[in-house]
Amino acid sequence: MSSPAPKSPELSDKSKKYDRQIRLWGEHGQTLLEAATVCLVNVTAVGCETAKGLVLPGIGGFTVADGSTVKEEDLGNNFFLDASYIGKSKALACKQLLQELNPDVNGDYVDESVDYLLENRPNFFDSFDLVIASNLNEKTMLLLSNRLWESNVPLLYCRSLGMMGTIRLQIREHCIVEAHPDNPQFDLRLDQPFHALQEHLNSTEVTSKVPWLLVLFKYLRIWQKEQPDGHKAPNNYKEKNQLREVIRKEMKADEENHEEAIKAVNTAFGAGTVPSALKAIFEDEACELLTKKSNIFWIMAKALKSFLIHDNNGNLPLPGVLPDMTANTDSYIALQNIYRQQALQDADQVYHKCQDYLKQLSLPPDTIDERSVRLFCREAAGLTVMRGTRIAEEYERNSRLLPLMEENEVQDNLTAYNFALRAYERFLSECGHIPGECTAEQDIGRLKTIAGKMLGDLGTHATISDDVLHEICRYGGAELHAVSAFIGGCAAQEVIKIVTKQYKPIDNTFIYNAVSTESVTLKL
């Protein structure tokens, strides 16, 4: 039988409330989320939907910044404004209605525009973990993004216009410990067993009641004796098939652990080596040259590198996690304890190296705790560092947008719409009104001129089709709630990824067309 599930302890009220999401990002992820504060700039439908997706799972706090008042036309697409607030502060209305969703979340508001804050209180945004902004004109958006880049505060900029929506993440550096890969490989070390595992495997009799790992090890040894070198693990289809046949020949009826061993041949070997992404982290200047200001991620990365080179023959620390196996309880728990103990020993060595580096940097010992190091070691194979670009770089000649263009026209539909939305924002800055709001035909001509100049500034002669520009003007600046809700939901997910340091966020632009239900992620 399979190993029994442990009895669940009594859940606290908070754990009950957030149970489903804690299953995704764990208690430690929830703790990080509850410690985070974000700022929502500009009360739009897409901005409010993003904030809703953060208030419900329990973000620590949010501040709404908007200097305008609620008008009747604001009520049609935004559920976080109602008629009782007409003529009153939009920031206050949004803050109060959002906070009703979750009283545990701290809410605040600033009845001032982002332009005023940037000019008179430029340090206002420095205290936030992330800023969410939406539907700004180009001048304001660039001023805000440049200020946040200087302050090293991540910015998530959302656009929602008619049937189009985009998300742009601006972040200097983001270190991810728990990437949650889609198909994780269990690191079992069968081909290079550590001492305690070797002793256990050699001393345990293989029966129909032991975990499949012992079955596989027994027949791996038989297969190895038939190989010229005698020690390697199967690493191609032919060799793995040979090992499966060795197990089948000795298998009796109703031996479920033998069947599991045959299935596991494909994935049981090869883990423990350093992947290319981790090699790049080890070779990064931030890992080599530690300073007092270094992120603890880089201190732990350098300690991990030292452990691999000097103490573990170039292998990663053991994660200590076993897959489910059909076995009797005692044999499974005995095997589980062996892996856990080795994982703790490996992590302990890395932890002591971290303490040595902290001492060299004159940093307090509690800067890095044992729990963080254990998690770091467990997830070592999936460690990821993402470095972003400034939004302003998209407006420069070396823009990554250029390879997406053909000689004469921006061909890809989604790329064209994304660029048209940028032209729309410049139109707002230069003309002072929304294109298509009054004189659609005249505005289409102006928008085309602006888009052409922007493309020329990038050093290309490509153009955007009239159909795309006509569509942008046809919307007249309108937000559709269904599109804003979708973009807001996606944006909230990205914020949670950044705050919890789990899962890989978009890198760096997401574009959505609700007409064709197409989407694409680009690095611009």
Coordinates of C-alpha atoms in Angstrom, one line a residue:
M1 CA 0.0 0.0 0.0
S2 CA 1.1 3.6 -0.5
S3 CA 2.4 5.7 2.4
P4 CA -0.4 7.1 4.5
A5 CA -1.2 10.8 4.4
P6 CA -0.4 12.5 7.7
K7 CA -3.3 13.7 9.7
S8 CA -4.0 17.4 9.1
P9 CA -3.6 19.6 12.2
E10 CA -6.4 21.9 13.1
L11 CA -6.3 24.9 10.8
S12 CA -6.2 28.4 12.1
D13 CA -9.0 30.8 10.9
K14 CA -6.5 32.4 8.6
S15 CA -5.3 29.1 7.2
K16 CA -8.9 28.1 6.5
K17 CA -9.6 31.4 4.8
Y18 CA -6.6 31.1 2.5
D19 CA -6.4 27.3 2.3
R20 CA -6.6 26.9 -1.5
Q21 CA -3.9 29.5 -2.3
I22 CA -1.6 28.3 0.5
R23 CA -1.6 25.0 -1.4
L24 CA -0.1 26.9 -4.3
W25 CA 2.6 29.0 -2.7
G26 CA 2.8 27.7 0.9
E27 CA 2.7 29.3 4.3
H28 CA 6.0 31.1 3.6
G29 CA 4.6 32.5 0.3
Q30 CA 1.5 33.7 2.1
T31 CA 3.7 35.4 4.8
L32 CA 5.6 37.3 2.1
L33 CA 2.3 38.3 0.4
E34 CA 0.9 39.6 3.7
A35 CA 4.0 41.6 4.3
A36 CA 3.9 43.4 0.9
T37 CA 2.4 46.8 0.1
V38 CA 1.5 48.0 -3.4
C39 CA 0.4 51.3 -4.9
L40 CA -2.3 51.6 -7.5
V41 CA -1.8 54.6 -9.7
N42 CA -4.9 55.8 -11.6
V43 CA -8.3 54.4 -10.8
T44 CA -9.3 52.5 -14.0
A45 CA -11.3 49.3 -14.5
V46 CA -8.1 47.3 -15.2
G47 CA -6.3 48.9 -12.3
C48 CA -9.1 48.1 -9.9
E49 CA -9.5 44.5 -11.2
T50 CA -5.7 44.0 -10.6
A51 CA -6.1 45.4 -7.0
K52 CA -9.1 43.1 -6.4
G53 CA -6.9 40.1 -7.4
L54 CA -4.5 41.1 -4.6
V55 CA -6.9 42.2 -1.9
L56 CA -8.8 38.9 -2.0
P57 CA -5.7 36.7 -1.3
G58 CA -4.6 39.0 1.5
I59 CA -1.9 41.4 0.3
G60 CA -0.5 43.3 3.3
G61 CA -1.6 46.7 2.2
F62 CA -2.5 48.9 -0.8
T63 CA -2.6 52.7 -1.5
V64 CA -4.7 54.2 -4.2
A65 CA -3.3 57.4 -5.9
D66 CA -5.6 59.4 -8.1
G67 CA -6.4 63.1 -8.0
S68 CA -9.6 63.0 -10.0
T69 CA -13.3 62.7 -8.9
V70 CA -15.9 60.2 -9.8
K71 CA -18.0 61.1 -12.9
E72 CA -21.1 59.4 -14.2
E73 CA -19.3 57.8 -17.2
D74 CA -16.9 56.1 -14.7
L75 CA -19.7 53.9 -13.4
G76 CA -20.4 51.8 -16.5
N77 CA -17.3 49.6 -16.5
N78 CA -15.9 49.8 -12.9
F79 CA -17.5 47.8 -10.1
F80 CA -15.4 49.7 -7.6
L81 CA -17.1 53.0 -8.1
D82 CA -20.9 53.7 -7.6
A83 CA -23.3 56.5 -7.9
S84 CA -23.0 57.6 -4.2
Y85 CA -19.5 58.7 -4.9
I86 CA -20.2 61.0 -7.9
G87 CA -18.3 64.2 -7.4
K88 CA -16.2 62.7 -4.6
S89 CA -12.6 61.5 -4.6
K90 CA -12.1 58.5 -7.0
A91 CA -9.1 57.3 -4.8
L92 CA -11.3 57.3 -1.7
A93 CA -14.2 55.5 -3.4
C94 CA -11.9 52.8 -4.9
K95 CA -10.1 52.3 -1.5
Q96 CA -13.3 51.9 0.5
L97 CA -15.0 49.5 -1.9
L98 CA -11.8 47.4 -2.4
Q99 CA -11.3 47.1 1.4
E100 CA -14.8 45.7 1.8
L101 CA -13.6 42.6 0.0
N102 CA -11.1 41.7 2.8
P103 CA -11.1 43.6 6.1
D104 CA -7.7 42.0 7.0
V105 CA -6.0 44.1 4.3
N106 CA -4.8 47.7 5.1
G107 CA -6.1 50.2 2.6
D108 CA -5.1 53.9 2.1
Y109 CA -5.5 56.6 -0.5
V110 CA -3.8 59.7 -1.7
D111 CA -6.1 62.3 -3.4
E112 CA -3.3 63.5 -5.7
S113 CA -2.4 62.8 -9.3
V114 CA 0.7 60.8 -10.3
D115 CA 2.0 64.0 -12.0
Y116 CA 1.7 66.0 -8.8
L117 CA 3.4 63.2 -6.8
L118 CA 6.3 62.9 -9.2
E119 CA 6.9 66.6 -9.2
N120 CA 6.3 67.4 -5.5
R121 CA 6.8 64.1 -3.6
P122 CA 9.2 62.0 -5.8
N123 CA 10.1 59.7 -3.0
F124 CA 6.5 58.8 -2.4
F125 CA 6.7 55.5 -4.3
D126 CA 10.0 54.3 -2.8
S127 CA 8.4 52.5 0.2
F128 CA 6.2 50.2 -1.9
D129 CA 7.2 46.7 -3.0
L130 CA 5.6 47.2 -6.4
V131 CA 3.6 49.9 -8.2
I132 CA 0.7 49.1 -10.5
A133 CA -0.2 51.8 -13.1
S134 CA -2.7 51.8 -16.0
N135 CA -3.8 53.9 -19.0
L136 CA -1.5 56.9 -18.6
N137 CA -0.3 59.2 -21.2
E138 CA 3.2 58.7 -22.6
K139 CA 4.9 61.5 -20.8
T140 CA 3.6 60.5 -17.4
M141 CA 4.2 56.9 -17.9
L142 CA 7.8 57.4 -18.9
L143 CA 8.4 59.8 -16.0
L144 CA 6.9 57.3 -13.6
S145 CA 8.8 54.3 -15.0
N146 CA 12.1 56.1 -15.0
R147 CA 11.6 57.2 -11.4
L148 CA 10.8 53.7 -10.3
W149 CA 13.7 52.2 -12.2
E150 CA 16.1 54.6 -10.3
S151 CA 14.5 53.5 -7.0
N152 CA 14.6 49.8 -7.9
V153 CA 10.8 49.5 -7.4
P154 CA 9.1 47.1 -9.8
L155 CA 6.4 48.6 -12.0
L156 CA 3.5 46.7 -13.6
Y157 CA 2.0 48.8 -16.3
C158 CA -1.4 47.7 -17.7
R159 CA -3.3 49.0 -20.7
S160 CA -7.0 48.2 -21.5
L161 CA -8.6 49.8 -24.5
G162 CA -11.7 48.4 -26.2
M163 CA -10.9 44.8 -27.1
M164 CA -7.2 45.1 -26.6
G165 CA -5.1 44.7 -23.4
T166 CA -1.4 44.6 -22.5
I167 CA 0.8 44.1 -19.4
R168 CA 4.4 45.4 -19.2
L169 CA 6.6 44.4 -16.3
Q170 CA 9.6 46.6 -15.5
I171 CA 11.9 45.1 -13.0
R172 CA 15.7 45.4 -12.6
E173 CA 16.4 42.0 -11.1
H174 CA 14.2 39.3 -9.9
C175 CA 15.6 36.2 -8.1
I176 CA 13.3 33.2 -8.1
V177 CA 13.9 30.3 -5.7
E178 CA 10.7 28.3 -6.2
A179 CA 10.1 28.2 -9.9
H180 CA 7.6 25.3 -9.8
P181 CA 8.6 23.7 -13.1
D182 CA 5.8 21.9 -15.0
N183 CA 7.6 18.6 -15.0
P184 CA 9.9 18.4 -12.0
Q185 CA 12.4 15.5 -11.8
F186 CA 13.0 13.8 -8.5
D187 CA 16.7 13.7 -7.6
L188 CA 17.1 10.1 -6.3
R189 CA 20.9 9.6 -6.8
L190 CA 20.5 5.9 -7.8
D191 CA 23.4 6.1 -10.2
Q192 CA 25.6 7.8 -7.5
P193 CA 24.1 6.7 -4.1
F194 CA 25.5 8.6 -1.1
H195 CA 26.9 6.5 1.8
A196 CA 23.7 6.0 3.9
L197 CA 21.6 5.2 0.9
Q198 CA 24.2 2.7 -0.4
E199 CA 24.2 0.9 2.9
H200 CA 20.4 0.8 3.0
L201 CA 20.0 -0.4 -0.6
N202 CA 22.6 -3.2 0.0
S203 CA 21.2 -4.4 3.3
T204 CA 17.5 -4.4 2.4
E205 CA 15.9 -7.5 0.8
V206 CA 13.9 -6.7 -2.3
T207 CA 10.3 -8.0 -2.0
S208 CA 7.0 -7.0 -3.4
K209 CA 6.4 -4.7 -0.4
V210 CA 9.5 -2.4 -0.7
P211 CA 9.5 0.9 -2.6
W212 CA 10.2 0.6 -6.3
L213 CA 13.4 2.6 -5.8
L214 CA 15.0 -0.5 -4.2
V215 CA 13.7 -2.7 -7.1
L216 CA 15.2 -0.4 -9.6
F217 CA 18.6 -0.2 -7.8
K218 CA 18.8 -4.0 -7.7
Y219 CA 18.3 -4.5 -11.4
L220 CA 20.4 -1.4 -12.3
R221 CA 23.4 -3.2 -10.7
I222 CA 22.6 -6.4 -12.8
W223 CA 22.3 -4.3 -15.9
Q224 CA 25.6 -2.4 -15.1
K225 CA 27.6 -5.7 -14.9
E226 CA 26.6 -6.3 -18.5
Q227 CA 28.0 -2.9 -19.6
P228 CA 31.6 -2.4 -20.8
D229 CA 32.4 0.3 -18.2
G230 CA 30.3 -1.4 -15.5
H231 CA 29.2 1.8 -13.7
K232 CA 27.2 4.1 -15.9
A233 CA 23.4 4.7 -15.8
P234 CA 21.2 4.2 -18.9
N235 CA 21.1 7.5 -20.8
N236 CA 19.4 6.7 -24.1
Y237 CA 16.3 4.9 -25.3
K238 CA 18.1 1.7 -26.1
E239 CA 19.8 1.4 -22.7
K240 CA 16.7 2.2 -20.8
N241 CA 14.8 -0.4 -22.7
Q242 CA 17.4 -3.0 -21.8
L243 CA 17.0 -2.2 -18.1
R244 CA 13.2 -2.5 -18.4
E245 CA 13.7 -5.9 -19.9
V246 CA 16.0 -7.0 -17.1
I247 CA 13.2 -6.1 -14.6
R248 CA 10.5 -7.8 -16.6
K249 CA 12.4 -11.1 -16.8
E250 CA 12.6 -11.4 -13.0
M251 CA 9.1 -10.0 -12.4
K252 CA 6.4 -12.2 -10.9
A253 CA 2.6 -11.6 -11.1
D254 CA 1.1 -8.8 -9.1
E255 CA 4.3 -7.1 -8.2
E256 CA 3.2 -3.5 -8.4
N257 CA 6.5 -2.1 -7.2
H258 CA 8.2 -3.8 -10.1
E259 CA 5.7 -2.2 -12.5
E260 CA 6.4 1.2 -11.0
A261 CA 10.2 0.6 -11.3
I262 CA 9.7 -0.1 -15.1
K263 CA 7.8 3.1 -15.5
A264 CA 10.4 5.1 -13.5
V265 CA 13.3 4.1 -15.6
N266 CA 12.7 7.0 -17.9
T267 CA 13.0 9.7 -15.1
A268 CA 15.0 8.1 -12.3
F269 CA 18.5 9.0 -13.5
G270 CA 20.4 12.1 -14.4
A271 CA 19.3 14.5 -11.7
G272 CA 21.8 16.2 -9.4
T273 CA 23.9 17.7 -12.1
V274 CA 24.2 21.5 -12.5
P275 CA 21.8 22.9 -15.2
S276 CA 22.9 25.6 -17.6
A277 CA 20.8 28.3 -15.9
L278 CA 22.5 27.6 -12.5
K279 CA 25.9 27.7 -14.1
A280 CA 25.1 31.1 -15.4
I281 CA 24.1 32.2 -11.9
F282 CA 27.4 30.9 -10.5
E283 CA 29.4 32.8 -13.2
D284 CA 27.4 36.0 -12.6
E285 CA 29.4 39.0 -11.3
A286 CA 26.8 39.4 -8.5
C287 CA 27.7 35.9 -7.3
E288 CA 31.5 36.4 -7.5
L289 CA 31.7 39.9 -6.0
L290 CA 29.6 40.0 -2.8
T291 CA 29.0 43.3 -1.0
K292 CA 27.1 44.4 2.1
K293 CA 24.3 45.4 -0.2
S294 CA 24.1 42.0 -2.0
N295 CA 20.7 40.3 -2.1
I296 CA 20.8 37.2 0.2
F297 CA 20.0 35.2 -2.9
W298 CA 23.6 35.9 -4.2
I299 CA 25.2 35.1 -0.8
M300 CA 23.4 31.7 -0.7
A301 CA 24.3 31.1 -4.4
K302 CA 28.0 31.7 -3.7
A303 CA 27.8 29.3 -0.7
L304 CA 26.1 26.7 -2.8
K305 CA 28.8 27.0 -5.5
S306 CA 31.5 26.5 -2.9
F307 CA 29.7 23.4 -1.6
L308 CA 29.4 21.9 -5.0
I309 CA 33.1 22.5 -5.9
H310 CA 34.7 21.6 -2.6
D311 CA 32.4 19.2 -0.7
N312 CA 30.0 17.4 -3.1
N313 CA 31.9 16.4 -6.2
G314 CA 30.1 18.9 -8.4
N315 CA 26.6 17.6 -7.5
L316 CA 23.7 19.6 -6.2
P317 CA 22.6 19.3 -2.6
L318 CA 20.0 16.5 -2.2
P319 CA 16.5 17.9 -2.2
G320 CA 15.3 15.0 0.1
V321 CA 11.9 14.7 -1.6
L322 CA 10.6 11.3 -2.7
P323 CA 7.7 10.6 -5.1
D324 CA 4.8 8.5 -4.0
M325 CA 5.5 4.7 -4.1
T326 CA 3.5 1.6 -3.5
A327 CA 5.2 0.0 -0.4
N328 CA 4.5 -0.9 3.2
T329 CA 4.7 2.0 5.6
D330 CA 7.8 1.0 7.5
S331 CA 10.0 0.6 4.4
Y332 CA 8.8 3.8 2.8
I333 CA 9.4 5.9 5.9
A334 CA 12.8 4.3 6.5
L335 CA 13.8 5.3 2.9
Q336 CA 12.2 8.8 3.3
N337 CA 14.2 9.4 6.5
I338 CA 17.5 8.5 4.8
Y339 CA 16.9 11.1 2.1
R340 CA 15.7 13.7 4.5
Q341 CA 18.7 13.3 6.8
Q342 CA 21.1 13.6 3.8
A343 CA 19.3 16.7 2.6
L344 CA 19.6 18.3 6.1
Q345 CA 23.3 17.5 6.2
D346 CA 23.9 19.1 2.8
A347 CA 21.9 22.2 3.6
D348 CA 23.7 22.5 7.0
Q349 CA 27.0 22.6 5.2
V350 CA 25.7 25.3 2.8
Y351 CA 24.3 27.2 5.8
H352 CA 27.7 27.3 7.5
K353 CA 29.3 28.6 4.4
C354 CA 26.6 31.4 4.3
Q355 CA 27.5 32.3 7.8
D356 CA 31.2 32.5 6.9
Y357 CA 30.3 34.9 4.0
L358 CA 28.1 37.0 6.3
K359 CA 31.0 37.3 8.8
Q360 CA 33.3 38.4 6.0
L361 CA 30.8 41.1 5.0
S362 CA 30.3 42.2 8.6
L363 CA 26.6 41.3 8.4
P364 CA 24.5 39.9 11.3
P365 CA 24.2 36.1 11.4
D366 CA 20.4 36.2 11.4
T367 CA 20.5 37.8 7.9
I368 CA 20.1 34.3 6.6
D369 CA 18.3 31.6 8.5
E370 CA 18.5 27.8 8.3
R371 CA 15.0 27.5 6.9
S372 CA 15.8 29.8 3.9
V373 CA 19.0 27.8 3.1
R374 CA 17.1 24.5 3.3
L375 CA 14.5 25.8 0.8
F376 CA 17.3 27.2 -1.4
C377 CA 19.1 23.8 -1.5
R378 CA 15.9 21.9 -2.1
E379 CA 15.1 24.1 -5.1
A380 CA 18.7 24.5 -6.3
A381 CA 18.0 22.8 -9.7
G382 CA 15.4 25.4 -10.6
L383 CA 17.0 28.7 -9.4
T384 CA 16.3 31.5 -11.8
V385 CA 17.4 35.1 -12.1
M386 CA 15.5 37.4 -14.4
R387 CA 16.9 40.8 -15.4
G388 CA 14.5 43.3 -17.0
T389 CA 14.7 46.4 -19.2
R390 CA 13.4 49.9 -18.7
I391 CA 10.2 50.8 -20.5
A392 CA 12.0 53.8 -21.9
E393 CA 14.3 51.5 -23.9
E394 CA 11.4 50.5 -26.1
Y395 CA 11.5 54.1 -27.5
E396 CA 15.2 53.9 -28.5
R397 CA 16.8 52.8 -31.7
N398 CA 18.1 49.6 -30.3
S399 CA 14.6 48.5 -29.3
R400 CA 13.9 44.8 -29.4
L401 CA 10.8 45.6 -31.4
L402 CA 12.8 46.0 -34.6
P403 CA 13.3 42.3 -35.3
L404 CA 9.5 41.9 -35.1
M405 CA 9.0 44.2 -38.1
E406 CA 9.1 43.5 -41.8
E407 CA 10.5 46.0 -44.2
N408 CA 7.3 47.8 -45.0
E409 CA 4.8 47.0 -42.3
V410 CA 4.4 45.7 -38.8
Q411 CA 3.1 42.3 -39.8
D412 CA 2.1 40.6 -36.6
N413 CA -1.4 41.6 -35.5
L414 CA -0.6 41.7 -31.8
T415 CA 2.7 43.5 -32.1
A416 CA 1.0 46.1 -34.3
Y417 CA -1.8 46.7 -31.7
N418 CA 0.8 47.0 -28.9
F419 CA 2.7 49.6 -30.9
A420 CA -0.6 51.4 -31.8
L421 CA -1.4 51.6 -28.0
R422 CA 1.9 53.3 -27.5
A423 CA 1.0 55.8 -30.3
Y424 CA -2.3 56.3 -28.5
E425 CA -0.5 57.3 -25.3
R426 CA 1.7 59.8 -27.2
F427 CA -1.4 61.2 -28.8
L428 CA -2.8 61.8 -25.3
S429 CA 0.4 63.7 -24.4
E430 CA 0.6 65.8 -27.6
C431 CA -3.0 66.5 -28.4
G432 CA -4.5 66.5 -24.9
H433 CA -7.6 64.5 -25.7
I434 CA -8.6 60.9 -26.5
P435 CA -8.3 59.9 -30.2
G436 CA -11.7 59.1 -31.6
E437 CA -13.6 60.9 -28.8
C438 CA -14.9 63.7 -31.0
T439 CA -13.6 63.7 -34.6
A440 CA -12.6 60.1 -35.4
E441 CA -11.5 60.6 -39.0
Q442 CA -9.3 63.6 -38.2
D443 CA -7.8 61.8 -35.2
I444 CA -7.0 58.7 -37.3
G445 CA -4.8 60.9 -39.5
R446 CA -3.1 62.4 -36.5
L447 CA -2.6 59.0 -34.9
K448 CA -1.1 57.7 -38.2
T449 CA 1.4 60.6 -38.3
I450 CA 2.4 60.0 -34.7
A451 CA 2.9 56.3 -35.2
G452 CA 4.9 56.9 -38.3
K453 CA 7.2 59.3 -36.5
M454 CA 7.6 56.9 -33.6
L455 CA 8.6 54.1 -36.0
G456 CA 11.0 56.5 -37.8
D457 CA 12.6 57.4 -34.5
L458 CA 13.4 53.7 -34.0
G459 CA 15.2 53.7 -37.4
T460 CA 12.6 51.8 -39.4
H461 CA 10.5 52.7 -42.4
A462 CA 7.7 50.2 -41.4
T463 CA 4.2 51.3 -41.1
I464 CA 1.1 50.2 -39.1
S465 CA -2.0 49.4 -41.2
D466 CA -4.9 51.9 -41.3
D467 CA -7.2 49.1 -40.0
V468 CA -5.3 48.9 -36.7
L469 CA -5.3 52.6 -36.2
H470 CA -9.0 52.9 -37.1
E471 CA -9.7 50.3 -34.5
I472 CA -7.8 52.2 -31.8
C473 CA -9.8 55.4 -32.6
R474 CA -13.1 53.5 -32.8
Y475 CA -12.8 52.6 -29.1
G476 CA -12.8 56.3 -28.1
G477 CA -10.8 55.6 -25.0
A478 CA -13.4 53.2 -23.7
E479 CA -12.6 50.3 -21.4
L480 CA -14.6 47.1 -21.6
H481 CA -15.1 45.5 -18.2
A482 CA -14.7 41.9 -19.5
V483 CA -11.3 42.8 -21.1
S484 CA -10.2 44.7 -18.1
A485 CA -11.2 41.9 -15.8
F486 CA -9.1 39.4 -17.8
I487 CA -6.0 41.7 -18.0
G488 CA -6.4 42.6 -14.3
G489 CA -6.6 38.9 -13.3
C490 CA -3.4 38.2 -15.3
A491 CA -1.7 41.2 -13.8
A492 CA -2.6 40.2 -10.2
Q493 CA -1.0 36.8 -10.8
E494 CA 2.2 38.5 -11.9
V495 CA 2.3 40.7 -8.8
I496 CA 1.9 37.6 -6.6
K497 CA 4.7 35.8 -8.4
I498 CA 7.0 38.8 -7.8
V499 CA 6.0 39.3 -4.2
T500 CA 6.3 35.6 -3.2
K501 CA 9.4 35.0 -5.4
Q502 CA 7.7 32.0 -6.7
Y503 CA 6.8 31.0 -10.3
K504 CA 8.3 32.8 -13.3
P505 CA 6.7 36.1 -14.2
I506 CA 6.2 37.4 -17.7
D507 CA 9.4 38.6 -19.4
N508 CA 8.4 41.3 -20.1
T509 CA 5.3 42.1 -22.2
F510 CA 1.9 40.3 -22.5
I511 CA -0.5 41.3 -25.3
Y512 CA -4.1 40.2 -25.6
N513 CA -6.6 40.6 -28.4
A514 CA -10.1 39.8 -27.2
V515 CA -11.5 39.8 -30.8
S516 CA -9.4 36.8 -31.9
T517 CA -8.8 35.6 -28.3
E518 CA -5.1 35.5 -29.2
S519 CA -2.3 36.4 -26.8
V520 CA 1.5 36.5 -26.9
T521 CA 4.4 37.2 -24.6
L522 CA 7.4 39.2 -26.0
K523 CA 10.6 40.5 -24.5
L524 CA 10.8 44.1 -25.6

